[in-house]
Short mmCIF file of C-alpha atoms in Angstrom, two decimals:
data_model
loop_
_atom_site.label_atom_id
_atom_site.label_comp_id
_atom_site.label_asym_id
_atom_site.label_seq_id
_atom_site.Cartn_x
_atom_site.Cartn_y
_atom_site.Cartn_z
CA UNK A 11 17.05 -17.38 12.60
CA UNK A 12 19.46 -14.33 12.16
CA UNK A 13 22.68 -14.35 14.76
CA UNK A 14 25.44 -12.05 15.47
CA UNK A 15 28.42 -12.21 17.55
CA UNK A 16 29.70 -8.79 19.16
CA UNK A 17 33.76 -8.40 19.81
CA UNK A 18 34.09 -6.53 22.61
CA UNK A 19 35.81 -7.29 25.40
CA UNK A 20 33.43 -9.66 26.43
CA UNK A 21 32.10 -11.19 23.24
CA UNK A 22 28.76 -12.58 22.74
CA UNK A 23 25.84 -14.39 20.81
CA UNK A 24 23.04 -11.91 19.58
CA UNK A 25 19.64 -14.48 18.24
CA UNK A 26 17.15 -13.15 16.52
CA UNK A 27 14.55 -16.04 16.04
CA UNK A 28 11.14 -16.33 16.03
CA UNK A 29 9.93 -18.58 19.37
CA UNK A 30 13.51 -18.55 20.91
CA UNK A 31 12.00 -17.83 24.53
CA UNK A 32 11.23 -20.90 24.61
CA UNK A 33 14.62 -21.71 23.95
CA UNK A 34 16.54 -19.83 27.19
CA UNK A 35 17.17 -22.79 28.88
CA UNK A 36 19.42 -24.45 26.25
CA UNK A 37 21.30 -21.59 25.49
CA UNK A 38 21.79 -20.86 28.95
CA UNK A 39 23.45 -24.28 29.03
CA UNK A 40 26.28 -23.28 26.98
CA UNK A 41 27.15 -20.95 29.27
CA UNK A 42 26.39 -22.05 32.75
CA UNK A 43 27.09 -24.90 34.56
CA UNK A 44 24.46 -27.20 36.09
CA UNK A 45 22.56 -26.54 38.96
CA UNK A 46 22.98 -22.30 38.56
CA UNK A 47 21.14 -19.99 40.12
CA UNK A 48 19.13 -17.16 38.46
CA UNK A 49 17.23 -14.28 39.56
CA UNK A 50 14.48 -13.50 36.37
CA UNK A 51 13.79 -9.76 36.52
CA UNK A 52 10.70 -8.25 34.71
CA UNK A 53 8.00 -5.23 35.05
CA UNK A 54 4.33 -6.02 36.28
CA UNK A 55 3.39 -5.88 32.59
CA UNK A 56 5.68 -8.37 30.50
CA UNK A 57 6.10 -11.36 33.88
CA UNK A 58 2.08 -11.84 33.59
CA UNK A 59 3.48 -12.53 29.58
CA UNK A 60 6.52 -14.11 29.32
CA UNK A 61 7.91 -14.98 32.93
CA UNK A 62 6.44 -18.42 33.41
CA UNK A 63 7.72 -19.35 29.54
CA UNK A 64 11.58 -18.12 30.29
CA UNK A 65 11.47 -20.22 33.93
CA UNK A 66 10.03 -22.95 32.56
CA UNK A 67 12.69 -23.12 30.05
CA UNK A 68 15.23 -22.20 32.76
CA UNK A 69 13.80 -24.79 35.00
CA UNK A 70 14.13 -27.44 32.43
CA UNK A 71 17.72 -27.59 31.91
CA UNK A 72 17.94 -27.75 35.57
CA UNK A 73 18.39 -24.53 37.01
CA UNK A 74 16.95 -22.76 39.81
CA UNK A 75 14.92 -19.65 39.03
CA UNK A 76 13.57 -16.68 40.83
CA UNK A 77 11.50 -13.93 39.81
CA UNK A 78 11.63 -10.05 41.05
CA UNK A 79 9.03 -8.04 39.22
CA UNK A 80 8.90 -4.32 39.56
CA UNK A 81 6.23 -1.92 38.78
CA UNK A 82 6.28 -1.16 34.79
CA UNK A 83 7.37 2.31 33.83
CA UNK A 84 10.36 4.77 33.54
CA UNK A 85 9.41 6.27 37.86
CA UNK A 86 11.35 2.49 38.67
CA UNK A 87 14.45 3.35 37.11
CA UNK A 88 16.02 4.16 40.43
CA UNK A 89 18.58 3.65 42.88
CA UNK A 90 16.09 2.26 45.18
CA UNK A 91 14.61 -0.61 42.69
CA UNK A 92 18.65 -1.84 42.36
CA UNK A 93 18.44 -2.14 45.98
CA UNK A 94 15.31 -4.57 45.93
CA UNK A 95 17.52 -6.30 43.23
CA UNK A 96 20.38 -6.41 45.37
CA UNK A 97 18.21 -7.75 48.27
CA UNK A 98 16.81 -10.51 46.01
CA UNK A 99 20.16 -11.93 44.76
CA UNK A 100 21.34 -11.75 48.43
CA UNK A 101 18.17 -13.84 49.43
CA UNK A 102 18.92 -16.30 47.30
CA UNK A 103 22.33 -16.59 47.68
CA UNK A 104 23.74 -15.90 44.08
CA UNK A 105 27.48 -15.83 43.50
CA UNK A 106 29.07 -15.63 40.54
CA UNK A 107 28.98 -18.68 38.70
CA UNK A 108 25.20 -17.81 38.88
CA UNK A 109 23.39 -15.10 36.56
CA UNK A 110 20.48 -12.35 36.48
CA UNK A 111 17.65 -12.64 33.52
CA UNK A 112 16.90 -8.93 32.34
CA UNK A 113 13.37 -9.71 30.54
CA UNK A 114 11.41 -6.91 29.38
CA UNK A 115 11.83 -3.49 27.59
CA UNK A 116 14.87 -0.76 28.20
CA UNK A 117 13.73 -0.01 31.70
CA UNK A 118 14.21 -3.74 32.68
CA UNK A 119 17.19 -4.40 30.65
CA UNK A 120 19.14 -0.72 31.98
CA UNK A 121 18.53 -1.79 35.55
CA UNK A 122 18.87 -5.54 35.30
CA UNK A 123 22.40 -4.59 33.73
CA UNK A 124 23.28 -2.26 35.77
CA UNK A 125 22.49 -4.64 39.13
CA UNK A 126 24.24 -7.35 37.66
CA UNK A 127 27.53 -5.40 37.09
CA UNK A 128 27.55 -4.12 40.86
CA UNK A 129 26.32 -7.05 42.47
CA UNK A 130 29.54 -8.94 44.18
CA UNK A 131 31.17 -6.01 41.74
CA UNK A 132 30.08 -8.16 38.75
CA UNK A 133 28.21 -10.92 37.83
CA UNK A 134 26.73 -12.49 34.17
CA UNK A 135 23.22 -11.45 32.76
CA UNK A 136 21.51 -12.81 30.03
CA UNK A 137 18.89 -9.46 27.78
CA UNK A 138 15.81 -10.91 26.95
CA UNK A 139 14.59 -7.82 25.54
CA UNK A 140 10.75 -7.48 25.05
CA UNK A 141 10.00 -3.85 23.03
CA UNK A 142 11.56 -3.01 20.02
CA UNK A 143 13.51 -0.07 21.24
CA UNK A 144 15.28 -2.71 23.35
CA UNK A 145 15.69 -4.81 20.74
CA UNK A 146 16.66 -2.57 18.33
CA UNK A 147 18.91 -0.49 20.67
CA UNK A 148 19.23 -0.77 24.34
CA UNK A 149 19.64 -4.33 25.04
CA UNK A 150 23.01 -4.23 22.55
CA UNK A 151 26.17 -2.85 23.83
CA UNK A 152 26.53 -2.64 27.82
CA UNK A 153 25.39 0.41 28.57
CA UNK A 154 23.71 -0.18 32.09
CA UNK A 155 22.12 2.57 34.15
CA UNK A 156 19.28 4.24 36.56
CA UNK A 157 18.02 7.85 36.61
CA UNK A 158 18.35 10.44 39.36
CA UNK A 159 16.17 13.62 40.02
CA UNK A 160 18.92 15.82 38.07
CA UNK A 161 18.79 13.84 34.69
CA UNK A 162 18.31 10.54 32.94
CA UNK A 163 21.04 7.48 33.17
CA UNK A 164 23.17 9.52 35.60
CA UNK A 165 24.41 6.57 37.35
CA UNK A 166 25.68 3.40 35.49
CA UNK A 167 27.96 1.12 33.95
CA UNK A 168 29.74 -0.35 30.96
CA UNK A 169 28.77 -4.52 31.73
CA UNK A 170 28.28 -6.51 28.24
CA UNK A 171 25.51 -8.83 28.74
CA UNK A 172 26.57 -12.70 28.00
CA UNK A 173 23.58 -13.52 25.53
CA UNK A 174 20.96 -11.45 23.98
CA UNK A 175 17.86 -13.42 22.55
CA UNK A 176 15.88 -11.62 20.82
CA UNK A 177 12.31 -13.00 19.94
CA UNK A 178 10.01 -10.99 17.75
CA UNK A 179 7.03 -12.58 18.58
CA UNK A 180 6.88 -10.48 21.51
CA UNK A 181 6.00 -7.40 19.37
CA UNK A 182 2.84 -8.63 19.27
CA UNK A 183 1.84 -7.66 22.82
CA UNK A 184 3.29 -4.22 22.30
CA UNK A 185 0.65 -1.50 22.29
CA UNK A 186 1.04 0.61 19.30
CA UNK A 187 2.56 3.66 20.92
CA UNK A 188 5.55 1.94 22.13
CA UNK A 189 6.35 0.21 19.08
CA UNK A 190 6.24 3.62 17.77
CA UNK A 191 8.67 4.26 20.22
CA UNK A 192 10.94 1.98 19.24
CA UNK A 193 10.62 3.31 15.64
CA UNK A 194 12.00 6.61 16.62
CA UNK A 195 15.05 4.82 17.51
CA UNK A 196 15.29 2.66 14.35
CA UNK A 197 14.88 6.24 11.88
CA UNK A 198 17.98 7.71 13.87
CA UNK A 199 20.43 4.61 12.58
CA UNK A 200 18.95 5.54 9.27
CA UNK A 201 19.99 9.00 10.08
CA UNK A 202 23.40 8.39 11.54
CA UNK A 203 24.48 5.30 9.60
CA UNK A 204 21.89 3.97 6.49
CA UNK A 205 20.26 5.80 3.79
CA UNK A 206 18.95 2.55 2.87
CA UNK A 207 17.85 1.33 6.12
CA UNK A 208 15.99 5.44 6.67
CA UNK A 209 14.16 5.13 3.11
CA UNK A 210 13.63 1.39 3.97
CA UNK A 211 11.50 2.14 7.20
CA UNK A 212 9.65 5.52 5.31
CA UNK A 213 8.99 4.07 1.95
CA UNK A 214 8.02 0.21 2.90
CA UNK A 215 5.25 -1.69 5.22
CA UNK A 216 7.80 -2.18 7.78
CA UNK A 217 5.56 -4.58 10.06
CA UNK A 218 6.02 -7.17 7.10
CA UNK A 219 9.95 -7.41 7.29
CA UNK A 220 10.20 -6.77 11.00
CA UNK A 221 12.94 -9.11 11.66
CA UNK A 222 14.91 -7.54 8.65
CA UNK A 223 14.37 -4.20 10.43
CA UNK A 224 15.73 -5.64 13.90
CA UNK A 225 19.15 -7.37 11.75
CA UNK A 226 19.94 -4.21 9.96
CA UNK A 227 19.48 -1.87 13.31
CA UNK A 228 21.42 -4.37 15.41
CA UNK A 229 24.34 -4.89 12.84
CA UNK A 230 24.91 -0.84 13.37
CA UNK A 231 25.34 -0.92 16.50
CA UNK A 232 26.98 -4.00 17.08
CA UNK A 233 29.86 -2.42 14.68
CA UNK A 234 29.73 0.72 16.51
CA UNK A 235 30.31 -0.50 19.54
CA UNK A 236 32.84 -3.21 18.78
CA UNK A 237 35.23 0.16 17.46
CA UNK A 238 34.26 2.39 20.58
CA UNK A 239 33.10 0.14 23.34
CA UNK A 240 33.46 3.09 26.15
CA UNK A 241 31.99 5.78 24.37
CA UNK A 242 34.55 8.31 23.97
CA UNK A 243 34.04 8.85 20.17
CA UNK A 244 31.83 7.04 17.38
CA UNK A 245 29.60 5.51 19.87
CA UNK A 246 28.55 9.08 20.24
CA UNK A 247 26.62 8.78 17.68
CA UNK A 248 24.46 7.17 18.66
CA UNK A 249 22.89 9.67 20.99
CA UNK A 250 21.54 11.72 17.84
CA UNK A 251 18.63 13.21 19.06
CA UNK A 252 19.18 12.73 22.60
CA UNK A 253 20.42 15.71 24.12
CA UNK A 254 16.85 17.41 24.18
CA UNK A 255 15.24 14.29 24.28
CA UNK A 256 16.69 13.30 27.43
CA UNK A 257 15.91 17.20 28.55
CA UNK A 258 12.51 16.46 27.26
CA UNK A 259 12.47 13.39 29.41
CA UNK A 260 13.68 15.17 32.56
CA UNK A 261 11.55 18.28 32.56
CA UNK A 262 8.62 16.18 32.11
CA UNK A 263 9.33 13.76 35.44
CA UNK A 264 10.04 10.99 32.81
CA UNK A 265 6.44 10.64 32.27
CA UNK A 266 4.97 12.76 29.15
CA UNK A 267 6.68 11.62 26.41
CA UNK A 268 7.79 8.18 26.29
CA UNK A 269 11.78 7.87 25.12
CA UNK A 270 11.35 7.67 21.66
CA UNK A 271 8.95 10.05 21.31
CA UNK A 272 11.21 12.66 22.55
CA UNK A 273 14.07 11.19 20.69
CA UNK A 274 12.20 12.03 17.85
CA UNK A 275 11.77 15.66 18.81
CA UNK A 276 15.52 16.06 19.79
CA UNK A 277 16.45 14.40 15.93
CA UNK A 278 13.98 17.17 14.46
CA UNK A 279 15.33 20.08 16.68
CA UNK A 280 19.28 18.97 15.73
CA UNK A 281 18.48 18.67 12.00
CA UNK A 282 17.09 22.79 12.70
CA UNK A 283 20.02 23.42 14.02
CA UNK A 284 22.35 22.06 11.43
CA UNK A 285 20.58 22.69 8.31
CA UNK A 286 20.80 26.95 10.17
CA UNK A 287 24.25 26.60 10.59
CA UNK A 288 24.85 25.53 6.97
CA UNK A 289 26.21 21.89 7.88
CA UNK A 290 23.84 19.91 7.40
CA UNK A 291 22.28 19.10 3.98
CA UNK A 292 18.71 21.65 3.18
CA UNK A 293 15.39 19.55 3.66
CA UNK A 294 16.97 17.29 5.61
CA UNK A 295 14.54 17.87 8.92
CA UNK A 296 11.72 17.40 6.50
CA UNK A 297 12.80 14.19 5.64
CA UNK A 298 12.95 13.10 9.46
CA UNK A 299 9.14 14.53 10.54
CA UNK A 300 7.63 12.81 7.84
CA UNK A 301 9.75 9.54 8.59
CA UNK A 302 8.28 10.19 12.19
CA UNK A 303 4.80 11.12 11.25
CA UNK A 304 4.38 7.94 9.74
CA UNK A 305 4.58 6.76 13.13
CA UNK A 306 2.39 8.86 15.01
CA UNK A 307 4.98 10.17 16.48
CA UNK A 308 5.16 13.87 17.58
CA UNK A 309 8.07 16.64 15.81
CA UNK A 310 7.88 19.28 18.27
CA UNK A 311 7.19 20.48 21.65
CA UNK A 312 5.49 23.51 23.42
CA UNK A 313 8.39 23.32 25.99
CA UNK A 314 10.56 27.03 26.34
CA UNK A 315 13.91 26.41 24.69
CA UNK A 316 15.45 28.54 27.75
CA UNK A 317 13.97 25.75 29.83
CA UNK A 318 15.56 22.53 27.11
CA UNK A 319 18.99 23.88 27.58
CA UNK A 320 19.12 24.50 31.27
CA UNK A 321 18.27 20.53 31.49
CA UNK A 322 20.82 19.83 28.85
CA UNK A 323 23.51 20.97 31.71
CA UNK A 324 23.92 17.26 33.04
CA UNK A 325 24.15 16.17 30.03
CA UNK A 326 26.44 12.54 29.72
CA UNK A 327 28.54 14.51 26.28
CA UNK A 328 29.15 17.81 28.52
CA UNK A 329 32.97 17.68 29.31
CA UNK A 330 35.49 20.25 30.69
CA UNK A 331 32.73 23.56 29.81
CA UNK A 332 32.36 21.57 26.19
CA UNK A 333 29.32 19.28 24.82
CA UNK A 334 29.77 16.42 21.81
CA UNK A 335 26.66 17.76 19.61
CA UNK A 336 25.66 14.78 17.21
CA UNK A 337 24.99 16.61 13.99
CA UNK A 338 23.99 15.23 10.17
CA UNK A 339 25.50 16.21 6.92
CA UNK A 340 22.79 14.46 5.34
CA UNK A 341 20.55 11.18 5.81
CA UNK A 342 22.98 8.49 6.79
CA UNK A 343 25.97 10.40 7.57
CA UNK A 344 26.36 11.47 11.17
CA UNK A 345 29.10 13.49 12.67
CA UNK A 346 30.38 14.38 16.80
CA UNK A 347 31.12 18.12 16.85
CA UNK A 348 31.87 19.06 20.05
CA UNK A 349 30.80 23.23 20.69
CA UNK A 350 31.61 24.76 23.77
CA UNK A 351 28.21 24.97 26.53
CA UNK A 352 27.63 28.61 25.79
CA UNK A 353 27.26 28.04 22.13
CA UNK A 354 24.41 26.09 22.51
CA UNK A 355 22.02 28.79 23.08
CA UNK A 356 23.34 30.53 20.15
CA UNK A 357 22.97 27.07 18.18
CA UNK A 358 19.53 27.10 19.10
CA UNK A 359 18.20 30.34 18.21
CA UNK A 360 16.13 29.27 15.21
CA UNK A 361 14.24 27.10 17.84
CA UNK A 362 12.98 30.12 19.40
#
């Protein structure tokens, strides 16, 4: 069992064990008192899993539990799904001495989050998350959010979870291309933060030290965003990759390419872009497609550049006519540089 605590301002217990689903209910404990009310919210692929383990659990230290499940897949992330949420805890008459349960992957864990820090204008929620990208990445840190038509995670907020339990055993019911996915995620902290971690997931069997993978990715973040909870600086960071990914994302109604895989792409088409402009170190994008290859995922994209940047214009880094560009000097050493919007196009020539 590996644990870390996060400083923010909220702090909070991160486990990483083996089997600890089983253990929500005595964890919860510590936190709530007796006779609490929770609303357990899943997708209609991981409740069929996990649900009835968590509630039992829940159930057994004596509090009452209800489930919401939603249909699986990124087309949920909406304003409308918060409102079923809403609906739920309303039904059930939650207040704030009682909690939500986000359990599932980043979809689950962004809306969850997001619901519980609007509901009664903020209430606790325990990440249960279920994929590694959510392990690894979106279940840490507070960011909460839902998509709109215009662009991904448009509307959200900053609402630190109380616990995170992570339990690697769930891995095991992940299909292959969406533990890829999560991979994609784990390569950028190599890129922005680790040389060791980035050769560690390239040059090893990475399926054998899993849980070592989860630690190291989780202890990057956590650090991160303990110096820059809000986001106006190093936490940047950790969007390498992500301003064409998310364009990626949007042009493609959010169903092509999963998240990571066009992560991946928007890591590849940055690395162009600095290694061209003589910041960032030669071979360096090399590096990253055959880190990604390794994990089926893809490097590139058929879609019109013209097309990427137009989506890039809502953008979460886009400020006062300028955008934060997360750029590499080399493996493991990340950097903000913030261009102004019509430089981008320029940037991007050798894309063309």
């Amino acid at each position: 069992m590996k644990e870390l605590t996060v400083n923010t301002s909220k702090s909070y217990k991160i486990q990483i064990e083996r089997g600890c689903l089983g253990k929500t209910g005595k964890l919860a404990e510590r936190l709530f008192k007796p006779g609490a009310k929770a609303v357990l919210v899943s997708d209609s692929n991981v409740l069929p899993l996990y649900g009835e383990r968590v509630k039992q659990s829940l159930e057994a230290a004596g509090f009452s539990v209800h489930t919401f499940a939603f249909p699986a897949g990124e087309e949920s992330k909406q304003l409308s799904c918060i409102a079923q949420i809403y609906s739920e805890c309303a039904k059930h008459r939650l207040t704030r001495s009682d909690f939500l349960v986000a359990l599932g992957g980043g979809v689950t864990g962004d809306m969850t989050g997001f619901a519980a820090a609007t509901y009664l204008r903020g209430i606790p929620f325990i990440q249960i998350p279920t994929s590694l990208l959510a392990q690894i990445d979106s279940s840490v840190g507070g960011k909460t959010a839902v998509d709109l038509p215009q662009g991904k995670n448009l509307v959200g907020a900053f609402h630190q979870p109380c616990l995170v339990l992570i339990d690697p055993d769930t891995l095991e019911t992940l299909p292959q291309r969406f533990l890829s996915d999560g991979m994609a995620e784990a390569i950028k902290y190599g890129c922005i933060k680790s040389r060791e971690l980035f050769d560690m997931i390239y040059k090893e069997d990475i399926r054998q030290n899993m849980e070592e993978l989860i630690y190291r990715c989780v202890d990057i973040k956590r650090e991160i965003v303990q110096r820059d909870e809000f986001d106006t600086g190093e936490r940047m960071l950790l969007n390498f990759g992500h301003t064409f990914g998310h364009a990626l994302e949007k042009l493609y109604g959010f169903s092509k390419l999963s998240h990571g895989e066009a992560v991946g792409i928007g890591m590849v088409m940055m690395a162009k872009c600095g290694e061209s402009m003589g910041i960032t170190k030669p071979g360096t994008t090399n590096e990253i497609i055959a880190a990604l290859r390794k994990f089926q995922l893809p490097t590139s994209d058929p879609m019109p550049i013209d097309q990427i940047l137009s989506a890039t214009a809502f953008d979460k880094k886009n400020s006062g006519g300028m955008i934060g560009l997360i750029l590499l000097k080399q493996i493991g050493e990340g950097f903000v540089d913030r261009i102004y919007r019509d430089r981008l196009a320029e940037l991007t020539e050798v894309l063309q």
